[in-house]
PDB file of C-alpha atoms in Angstrom:
ATOM      1  CA  MET A   1     -62.573 -38.989 -24.045  1.00  0.00           C
ATOM      2  CA  PRO A   2     -61.316 -39.129 -20.451  1.00  0.00           C
ATOM      3  CA  LEU A   3     -57.915 -40.232 -21.727  1.00  0.00           C
ATOM      4  CA  ILE A   4     -57.424 -37.011 -23.642  1.00  0.00           C
ATOM      5  CA  PRO A   5     -57.344 -34.790 -20.528  1.00  0.00           C
ATOM      6  CA  GLU A   6     -55.074 -37.312 -18.805  1.00  0.00           C
ATOM      7  CA  GLU A   7     -52.399 -36.916 -21.485  1.00  0.00           C
ATOM      8  CA  PRO A   8     -51.874 -33.171 -20.866  1.00  0.00           C
ATOM      9  CA  GLN A   9     -51.772 -33.977 -17.176  1.00  0.00           C
ATOM     10  CA  ILE A  10     -48.978 -36.449 -17.864  1.00  0.00           C
ATOM     11  CA  HIS A  11     -47.117 -33.763 -19.811  1.00  0.00           C
ATOM     12  CA  GLU A  12     -47.546 -31.345 -16.954  1.00  0.00           C
ATOM     13  CA  SER A  13     -46.276 -33.941 -14.508  1.00  0.00           C
ATOM     14  CA  ALA A  14     -43.288 -34.425 -16.800  1.00  0.00           C
ATOM     15  CA  GLN A  15     -42.622 -30.709 -16.608  1.00  0.00           C
ATOM     16  CA  GLY A  16     -42.874 -30.903 -12.850  1.00  0.00           C
ATOM     17  CA  PRO A  17     -39.815 -33.089 -12.411  1.00  0.00           C
ATOM     18  CA  ARG A  18     -37.925 -30.966 -14.945  1.00  0.00           C
ATOM     19  CA  ALA A  19     -38.532 -27.928 -12.803  1.00  0.00           C
ATOM     20  CA  THR A  20     -37.258 -29.873  -9.830  1.00  0.00           C
ATOM     21  CA  PRO A  21     -33.777 -30.420 -11.209  1.00  0.00           C
ATOM     22  CA  ALA A  22     -33.764 -26.883 -12.619  1.00  0.00           C
ATOM     23  CA  SER A  23     -34.462 -25.526  -9.185  1.00  0.00           C
ATOM     24  CA  GLY A  24     -31.953 -27.954  -7.672  1.00  0.00           C
ATOM     25  CA  ARG A  25     -29.075 -26.086  -6.085  1.00  0.00           C
ATOM     26  CA  THR A  26     -26.673 -28.895  -6.918  1.00  0.00           C
ATOM     27  CA  ALA A  27     -25.182 -26.845  -9.794  1.00  0.00           C
ATOM     28  CA  PRO A  28     -23.500 -23.933  -7.982  1.00  0.00           C
ATOM     29  CA  THR A  29     -22.422 -20.954 -10.008  1.00  0.00           C
ATOM     30  CA  PRO A  30     -18.879 -20.869  -8.536  1.00  0.00           C
ATOM     31  CA  ARG A  31     -18.033 -24.094 -10.402  1.00  0.00           C
ATOM     32  CA  PRO A  32     -17.605 -22.262 -13.699  1.00  0.00           C
ATOM     33  CA  VAL A  33     -15.024 -20.022 -12.006  1.00  0.00           C
ATOM     34  CA  PRO A  34     -12.351 -22.729 -12.021  1.00  0.00           C
ATOM     35  CA  GLY A  35     -12.940 -22.853 -15.746  1.00  0.00           C
ATOM     36  CA  PRO A  36     -11.040 -19.611 -16.446  1.00  0.00           C
ATOM     37  CA  ARG A  37      -8.309 -20.586 -13.994  1.00  0.00           C
ATOM     38  CA  PRO A  38      -7.019 -23.418 -16.174  1.00  0.00           C
ATOM     39  CA  ALA A  39      -6.633 -20.790 -18.858  1.00  0.00           C
ATOM     40  CA  ALA A  40      -3.767 -19.447 -16.762  1.00  0.00           C
ATOM     41  CA  PRO A  41      -1.499 -22.339 -17.744  1.00  0.00           C
ATOM     42  CA  SER A  42      -1.848 -21.149 -21.298  1.00  0.00           C
ATOM     43  CA  ARG A  43       0.129 -18.061 -20.280  1.00  0.00           C
ATOM     44  CA  PRO A  44       3.280 -19.975 -19.470  1.00  0.00           C
ATOM     45  CA  GLY A  45       2.933 -21.414 -22.929  1.00  0.00           C
ATOM     46  CA  ARG A  46       3.061 -17.949 -24.445  1.00  0.00           C
ATOM     47  CA  PRO A  47       6.390 -16.951 -22.923  1.00  0.00           C
ATOM     48  CA  GLY A  48       7.833 -20.064 -24.556  1.00  0.00           C
ATOM     49  CA  PRO A  49       7.826 -18.575 -28.041  1.00  0.00           C
ATOM     50  CA  LEU A  50       8.828 -15.181 -26.723  1.00  0.00           C
ATOM     51  CA  ARG A  51      11.978 -16.446 -24.993  1.00  0.00           C
ATOM     52  CA  PRO A  52      13.841 -17.226 -28.202  1.00  0.00           C
ATOM     53  CA  ALA A  53      13.118 -13.742 -29.489  1.00  0.00           C
ATOM     54  CA  PRO A  54      15.019 -11.828 -26.790  1.00  0.00           C
ATOM     55  CA  PRO A  55      18.329 -13.560 -27.436  1.00  0.00           C
ATOM     56  CA  VAL A  56      18.076 -12.606 -31.084  1.00  0.00           C
ATOM     57  CA  GLN A  57      17.507  -8.971 -30.135  1.00  0.00           C
ATOM     58  CA  ARG A  58      20.227  -8.930 -27.495  1.00  0.00           C
ATOM     59  CA  ALA A  59      22.938  -9.891 -29.990  1.00  0.00           C
ATOM     60  CA  PRO A  60      22.276  -6.941 -32.324  1.00  0.00           C
ATOM     61  CA  ARG A  61      21.933  -4.577 -29.390  1.00  0.00           C
ATOM     62  CA  ASP A  62      25.326  -5.620 -28.061  1.00  0.00           C
ATOM     63  CA  ALA A  63      26.818  -5.340 -31.510  1.00  0.00           C
ATOM     64  CA  ALA A  64      25.342  -1.885 -31.979  1.00  0.00           C
ATOM     65  CA  ALA A  65      26.656  -0.819 -28.601  1.00  0.00           C
ATOM     66  CA  GLN A  66      30.234  -1.804 -29.518  1.00  0.00           C
ATOM     67  CA  PRO A  67      30.658   0.154 -32.738  1.00  0.00           C
ATOM     68  CA  GLY A  68      28.772   3.196 -31.611  1.00  0.00           C
ATOM     69  CA  PRO A  69      30.413   4.720 -28.554  1.00  0.00           C
ATOM     70  CA  SER A  70      27.958   7.542 -28.964  1.00  0.00           C
ATOM     71  CA  GLY A  71      25.186   4.984 -28.473  1.00  0.00           C
ATOM     72  CA  PRO A  72      25.521   4.998 -24.676  1.00  0.00           C
ATOM     73  CA  ALA A  73      24.438   8.599 -24.817  1.00  0.00           C
ATOM     74  CA  ALA A  74      20.993   7.330 -25.721  1.00  0.00           C
ATOM     75  CA  GLY A  75      21.201   4.769 -22.967  1.00  0.00           C
ATOM     76  CA  ALA A  76      22.456   7.456 -20.620  1.00  0.00           C
ATOM     77  CA  ALA A  77      19.318   9.441 -21.209  1.00  0.00           C
ATOM     78  CA  ALA A  78      17.393  10.345 -18.102  1.00  0.00           C
ATOM     79  CA  PRO A  79      15.522   7.338 -16.696  1.00  0.00           C
ATOM     80  CA  PRO A  80      11.780   7.249 -17.308  1.00  0.00           C
ATOM     81  CA  ALA A  81       9.796   9.403 -14.943  1.00  0.00           C
ATOM     82  CA  PRO A  82       8.138   7.492 -12.108  1.00  0.00           C
ATOM     83  CA  GLN A  83       4.440   6.864 -12.127  1.00  0.00           C
ATOM     84  CA  ILE A  84       2.626   9.337  -9.894  1.00  0.00           C
ATOM     85  CA  GLN A  85      -0.277   8.276  -7.712  1.00  0.00           C
ATOM     86  CA  LEU A  86      -2.271  10.831  -5.763  1.00  0.00           C
ATOM     87  CA  ILE A  87      -4.134   9.815  -2.603  1.00  0.00           C
ATOM     88  CA  PRO A  88      -6.530  12.577  -1.480  1.00  0.00           C
ATOM     89  CA  ALA A  89      -6.193  13.354   2.220  1.00  0.00           C
ATOM     90  CA  SER A  90      -6.358  16.306   4.554  1.00  0.00           C
ATOM     91  CA  ALA A  91      -3.174  17.668   6.083  1.00  0.00           C
ATOM     92  CA  GLU A  92      -4.183  15.951   9.317  1.00  0.00           C
ATOM     93  CA  GLY A  93      -4.832  12.629   7.605  1.00  0.00           C
ATOM     94  CA  ALA A  94      -1.929  12.662   5.125  1.00  0.00           C
ATOM     95  CA  LEU A  95       0.419  10.769   7.430  1.00  0.00           C
ATOM     96  CA  ASP A  96      -2.151   8.043   8.088  1.00  0.00           C
ATOM     97  CA  ALA A  97      -2.803   7.783   4.347  1.00  0.00           C
ATOM     98  CA  ALA A  98       0.938   7.424   3.755  1.00  0.00           C
ATOM     99  CA  GLU A  99       1.130   4.671   6.378  1.00  0.00           C
ATOM    100  CA  GLU A 100      -1.709   2.798   4.681  1.00  0.00           C
ATOM    101  CA  ALA A 101       0.062   3.168   1.346  1.00  0.00           C
ATOM    102  CA  VAL A 102       3.246   1.712   2.832  1.00  0.00           C
ATOM    103  CA  ASP A 103       1.314  -1.216   4.317  1.00  0.00           C
ATOM    104  CA  LEU A 104      -0.245  -1.965   0.929  1.00  0.00           C
ATOM    105  CA  LEU A 105       3.137  -1.773  -0.778  1.00  0.00           C
ATOM    106  CA  LEU A 106       4.661  -4.257   1.651  1.00  0.00           C
ATOM    107  CA  GLU A 107       1.648  -6.564   1.417  1.00  0.00           C
ATOM    108  CA  SER A 108       1.933  -6.496  -2.372  1.00  0.00           C
ATOM    109  CA  GLY A 109       5.496  -7.790  -2.139  1.00  0.00           C
ATOM    110  CA  ARG A 110       7.600  -4.634  -2.082  1.00  0.00           C
ATOM    111  CA  ALA A 111      10.740  -4.967   0.011  1.00  0.00           C
ATOM    112  CA  PRO A 112      10.865  -2.558   2.971  1.00  0.00           C
ATOM    113  CA  GLY A 113      14.159  -1.206   1.693  1.00  0.00           C
ATOM    114  CA  ASP A 114      12.425  -0.126  -1.527  1.00  0.00           C
ATOM    115  CA  VAL A 115      10.340   2.511   0.236  1.00  0.00           C
ATOM    116  CA  LEU A 116      11.210   6.047   1.311  1.00  0.00           C
ATOM    117  CA  VAL A 117       8.652   8.228   3.118  1.00  0.00           C
ATOM    118  CA  ILE A 118       8.970  12.021   3.196  1.00  0.00           C
ATOM    119  CA  THR A 119       6.847  14.352   5.324  1.00  0.00           C
ATOM    120  CA  THR A 120       6.368  18.068   4.640  1.00  0.00           C
ATOM    121  CA  GLY A 121       5.207  19.008   8.123  1.00  0.00           C
ATOM    122  CA  GLU A 122       5.570  17.199  11.417  1.00  0.00           C
ATOM    123  CA  GLN A 123       8.102  14.374  11.399  1.00  0.00           C
ATOM    124  CA  HIS A 124       6.958  10.785  11.317  1.00  0.00           C
ATOM    125  CA  PRO A 125       7.038   9.317  14.853  1.00  0.00           C
ATOM    126  CA  TRP A 126       9.653   6.773  13.771  1.00  0.00           C
ATOM    127  CA  ALA A 127      11.981   9.475  12.472  1.00  0.00           C
ATOM    128  CA  ALA A 128      11.539  11.566  15.604  1.00  0.00           C
ATOM    129  CA  HIS A 129      12.294   8.537  17.772  1.00  0.00           C
ATOM    130  CA  GLU A 130      15.377   7.455  15.833  1.00  0.00           C
ATOM    131  CA  LEU A 131      16.774  10.977  15.698  1.00  0.00           C
ATOM    132  CA  SER A 132      16.613  11.075  19.482  1.00  0.00           C
ATOM    133  CA  PHE A 133      19.571   8.662  19.380  1.00  0.00           C
ATOM    134  CA  GLY A 134      21.554  10.954  17.128  1.00  0.00           C
ATOM    135  CA  GLU A 135      21.827  11.608  13.420  1.00  0.00           C
ATOM    136  CA  THR A 136      24.679   9.154  12.998  1.00  0.00           C
ATOM    137  CA  SER A 137      22.633   6.094  13.906  1.00  0.00           C
ATOM    138  CA  TYR A 138      19.597   7.557  12.104  1.00  0.00           C
ATOM    139  CA  TRP A 139      21.386   7.904   8.776  1.00  0.00           C
ATOM    140  CA  ALA A 140      23.187   4.609   9.308  1.00  0.00           C
ATOM    141  CA  GLN A 141      19.795   2.931   9.075  1.00  0.00           C
ATOM    142  CA  HIS A 142      19.164   4.820   5.852  1.00  0.00           C
ATOM    143  CA  ASP A 143      22.484   3.649   4.424  1.00  0.00           C
ATOM    144  CA  ALA A 144      21.721   0.042   5.417  1.00  0.00           C
ATOM    145  CA  GLY A 145      18.758   0.227   3.065  1.00  0.00           C
ATOM    146  CA  ASP A 146      17.006  -2.789   4.539  1.00  0.00           C
ATOM    147  CA  ASP A 147      13.900  -1.099   5.935  1.00  0.00           C
ATOM    148  CA  VAL A 148      11.373   1.645   5.197  1.00  0.00           C
ATOM    149  CA  PHE A 149      13.069   4.975   5.871  1.00  0.00           C
ATOM    150  CA  TYR A 150      11.212   8.046   7.098  1.00  0.00           C
ATOM    151  CA  THR A 151      12.552  11.571   6.719  1.00  0.00           C
ATOM    152  CA  ASP A 152      11.248  15.087   6.223  1.00  0.00           C
ATOM    153  CA  ALA A 153      11.463  17.791   3.603  1.00  0.00           C
ATOM    154  CA  THR A 154      14.306  19.620   5.340  1.00  0.00           C
ATOM    155  CA  VAL A 155      16.776  16.751   4.848  1.00  0.00           C
ATOM    156  CA  ALA A 156      15.099  14.782   2.039  1.00  0.00           C
ATOM    157  CA  ASP A 157      17.872  15.816  -0.356  1.00  0.00           C
ATOM    158  CA  ARG A 158      20.266  13.684   1.667  1.00  0.00           C
ATOM    159  CA  ALA A 159      18.228  10.517   1.044  1.00  0.00           C
ATOM    160  CA  ALA A 160      19.239   8.145  -1.730  1.00  0.00           C
ATOM    161  CA  SER A 161      16.982   7.057  -4.578  1.00  0.00           C
ATOM    162  CA  ARG A 162      14.551   4.212  -3.985  1.00  0.00           C
ATOM    163  CA  PRO A 163      12.019   2.462  -6.216  1.00  0.00           C
ATOM    164  CA  VAL A 164       9.062   3.918  -4.318  1.00  0.00           C
ATOM    165  CA  VAL A 165       8.813   7.274  -2.579  1.00  0.00           C
ATOM    166  CA  VAL A 166       5.759   8.240  -0.537  1.00  0.00           C
ATOM    167  CA  VAL A 167       5.161  11.875   0.331  1.00  0.00           C
ATOM    168  CA  ALA A 168       2.813  12.908   3.138  1.00  0.00           C
ATOM    169  CA  VAL A 169       1.821  16.539   2.623  1.00  0.00           C
ATOM    170  CA  ASN A 170       0.938  16.911   6.293  1.00  0.00           C
ATOM    171  CA  GLY A 171       1.448  20.637   6.652  1.00  0.00           C
ATOM    172  CA  GLY A 172       4.427  22.898   6.392  1.00  0.00           C
ATOM    173  CA  ALA A 173       5.003  25.858   4.149  1.00  0.00           C
ATOM    174  CA  GLU A 174       4.457  25.749   0.397  1.00  0.00           C
ATOM    175  CA  ALA A 175       8.205  25.899  -0.044  1.00  0.00           C
ATOM    176  CA  ALA A 176       8.610  22.773   2.110  1.00  0.00           C
ATOM    177  CA  ALA A 177       5.974  20.919   0.111  1.00  0.00           C
ATOM    178  CA  ALA A 178       7.574  21.972  -3.170  1.00  0.00           C
ATOM    179  CA  SER A 179      10.986  20.888  -1.922  1.00  0.00           C
ATOM    180  CA  ALA A 180       9.681  17.534  -0.711  1.00  0.00           C
ATOM    181  CA  LEU A 181       7.846  16.822  -3.946  1.00  0.00           C
ATOM    182  CA  SER A 182      10.831  17.820  -6.041  1.00  0.00           C
ATOM    183  CA  SER A 183      13.161  15.613  -3.988  1.00  0.00           C
ATOM    184  CA  ALA A 184      10.680  12.746  -4.050  1.00  0.00           C
ATOM    185  CA  HIS A 185      10.213  12.975  -7.814  1.00  0.00           C
ATOM    186  CA  SER A 186      13.958  12.877  -8.436  1.00  0.00           C
ATOM    187  CA  ARG A 187      14.475   9.941  -6.047  1.00  0.00           C
ATOM    188  CA  ALA A 188      11.575   7.696  -7.033  1.00  0.00           C
ATOM    189  CA  THR A 189      12.736   5.315  -9.739  1.00  0.00           C
ATOM    190  CA  ALA A 190       9.400   3.530 -10.234  1.00  0.00           C
ATOM    191  CA  LEU A 191       6.519   5.000  -8.252  1.00  0.00           C
ATOM    192  CA  LEU A 192       5.784   8.285  -6.496  1.00  0.00           C
ATOM    193  CA  ILE A 193       2.804   8.326  -4.139  1.00  0.00           C
ATOM    194  CA  VAL A 194       1.630  11.690  -2.816  1.00  0.00           C
ATOM    195  CA  CYS A 195      -0.871  11.877   0.041  1.00  0.00           C
ATOM    196  CA  GLY A 196      -2.547  15.225   0.656  1.00  0.00           C
ATOM    197  CA  ASP A 197      -4.916  17.852  -0.663  1.00  0.00           C
ATOM    198  CA  PRO A 198      -5.221  17.377  -4.446  1.00  0.00           C
ATOM    199  CA  GLN A 199      -5.484  21.082  -5.261  1.00  0.00           C
ATOM    200  CA  ARG A 200      -2.435  21.959  -3.212  1.00  0.00           C
ATOM    201  CA  ILE A 201      -0.454  19.055  -4.589  1.00  0.00           C
ATOM    202  CA  ASN A 202      -1.339  19.822  -8.202  1.00  0.00           C
ATOM    203  CA  SER A 203      -0.398  23.464  -7.774  1.00  0.00           C
ATOM    204  CA  VAL A 204       2.948  22.473  -6.254  1.00  0.00           C
ATOM    205  CA  LEU A 205       3.605  19.727  -8.786  1.00  0.00           C
ATOM    206  CA  GLY A 206       2.980  22.195 -11.576  1.00  0.00           C
ATOM    207  CA  THR A 207       5.902  24.301 -10.411  1.00  0.00           C
ATOM    208  CA  SER A 208       8.257  21.769  -8.869  1.00  0.00           C
ATOM    209  CA  VAL A 209       8.073  18.785 -11.205  1.00  0.00           C
TER     210      VAL A 209
END
């Protein structure tokens, strides 16, 4: 009879140690994270089969381009419109928002020469400083194309196209904002970032782009 109650006690003691390892913190949750990382190597495997496909497509495309001189017309079609990203900001904070956007672009790997910044109101401090040395040296830096270039709506039409254009709607008349946005849209080949009041920007974009 006394042995019977001892048996359940033994079972309970057996559960005790099981709880101990269960509660053990030796199995951290971050360990499963490396699991999905090895899956990344599978991606390089996928491009393998895709690589042979492009050469097959390139040959017919070249062939089609030769017989059809009218074909280039399709290729000459207007380039795809840039993606538009709106960053809400007040007129006073638009320039700071534009600066943060530029920092993020550079941190993400964008080359400084890929970025053009246009202001609708007060000039960016860099532009004001460089213009103090004369327009010749100012635009020479633009033509060099090796650094972020800052300009304003009044002369934005003189700037060349760049992959990314950032517009800071930091004041100015509606006409200046419309002009800046129109110039920015036509010069951005990949991405257009607009920093300012969403309602104002949308109303201007509706008429200028």
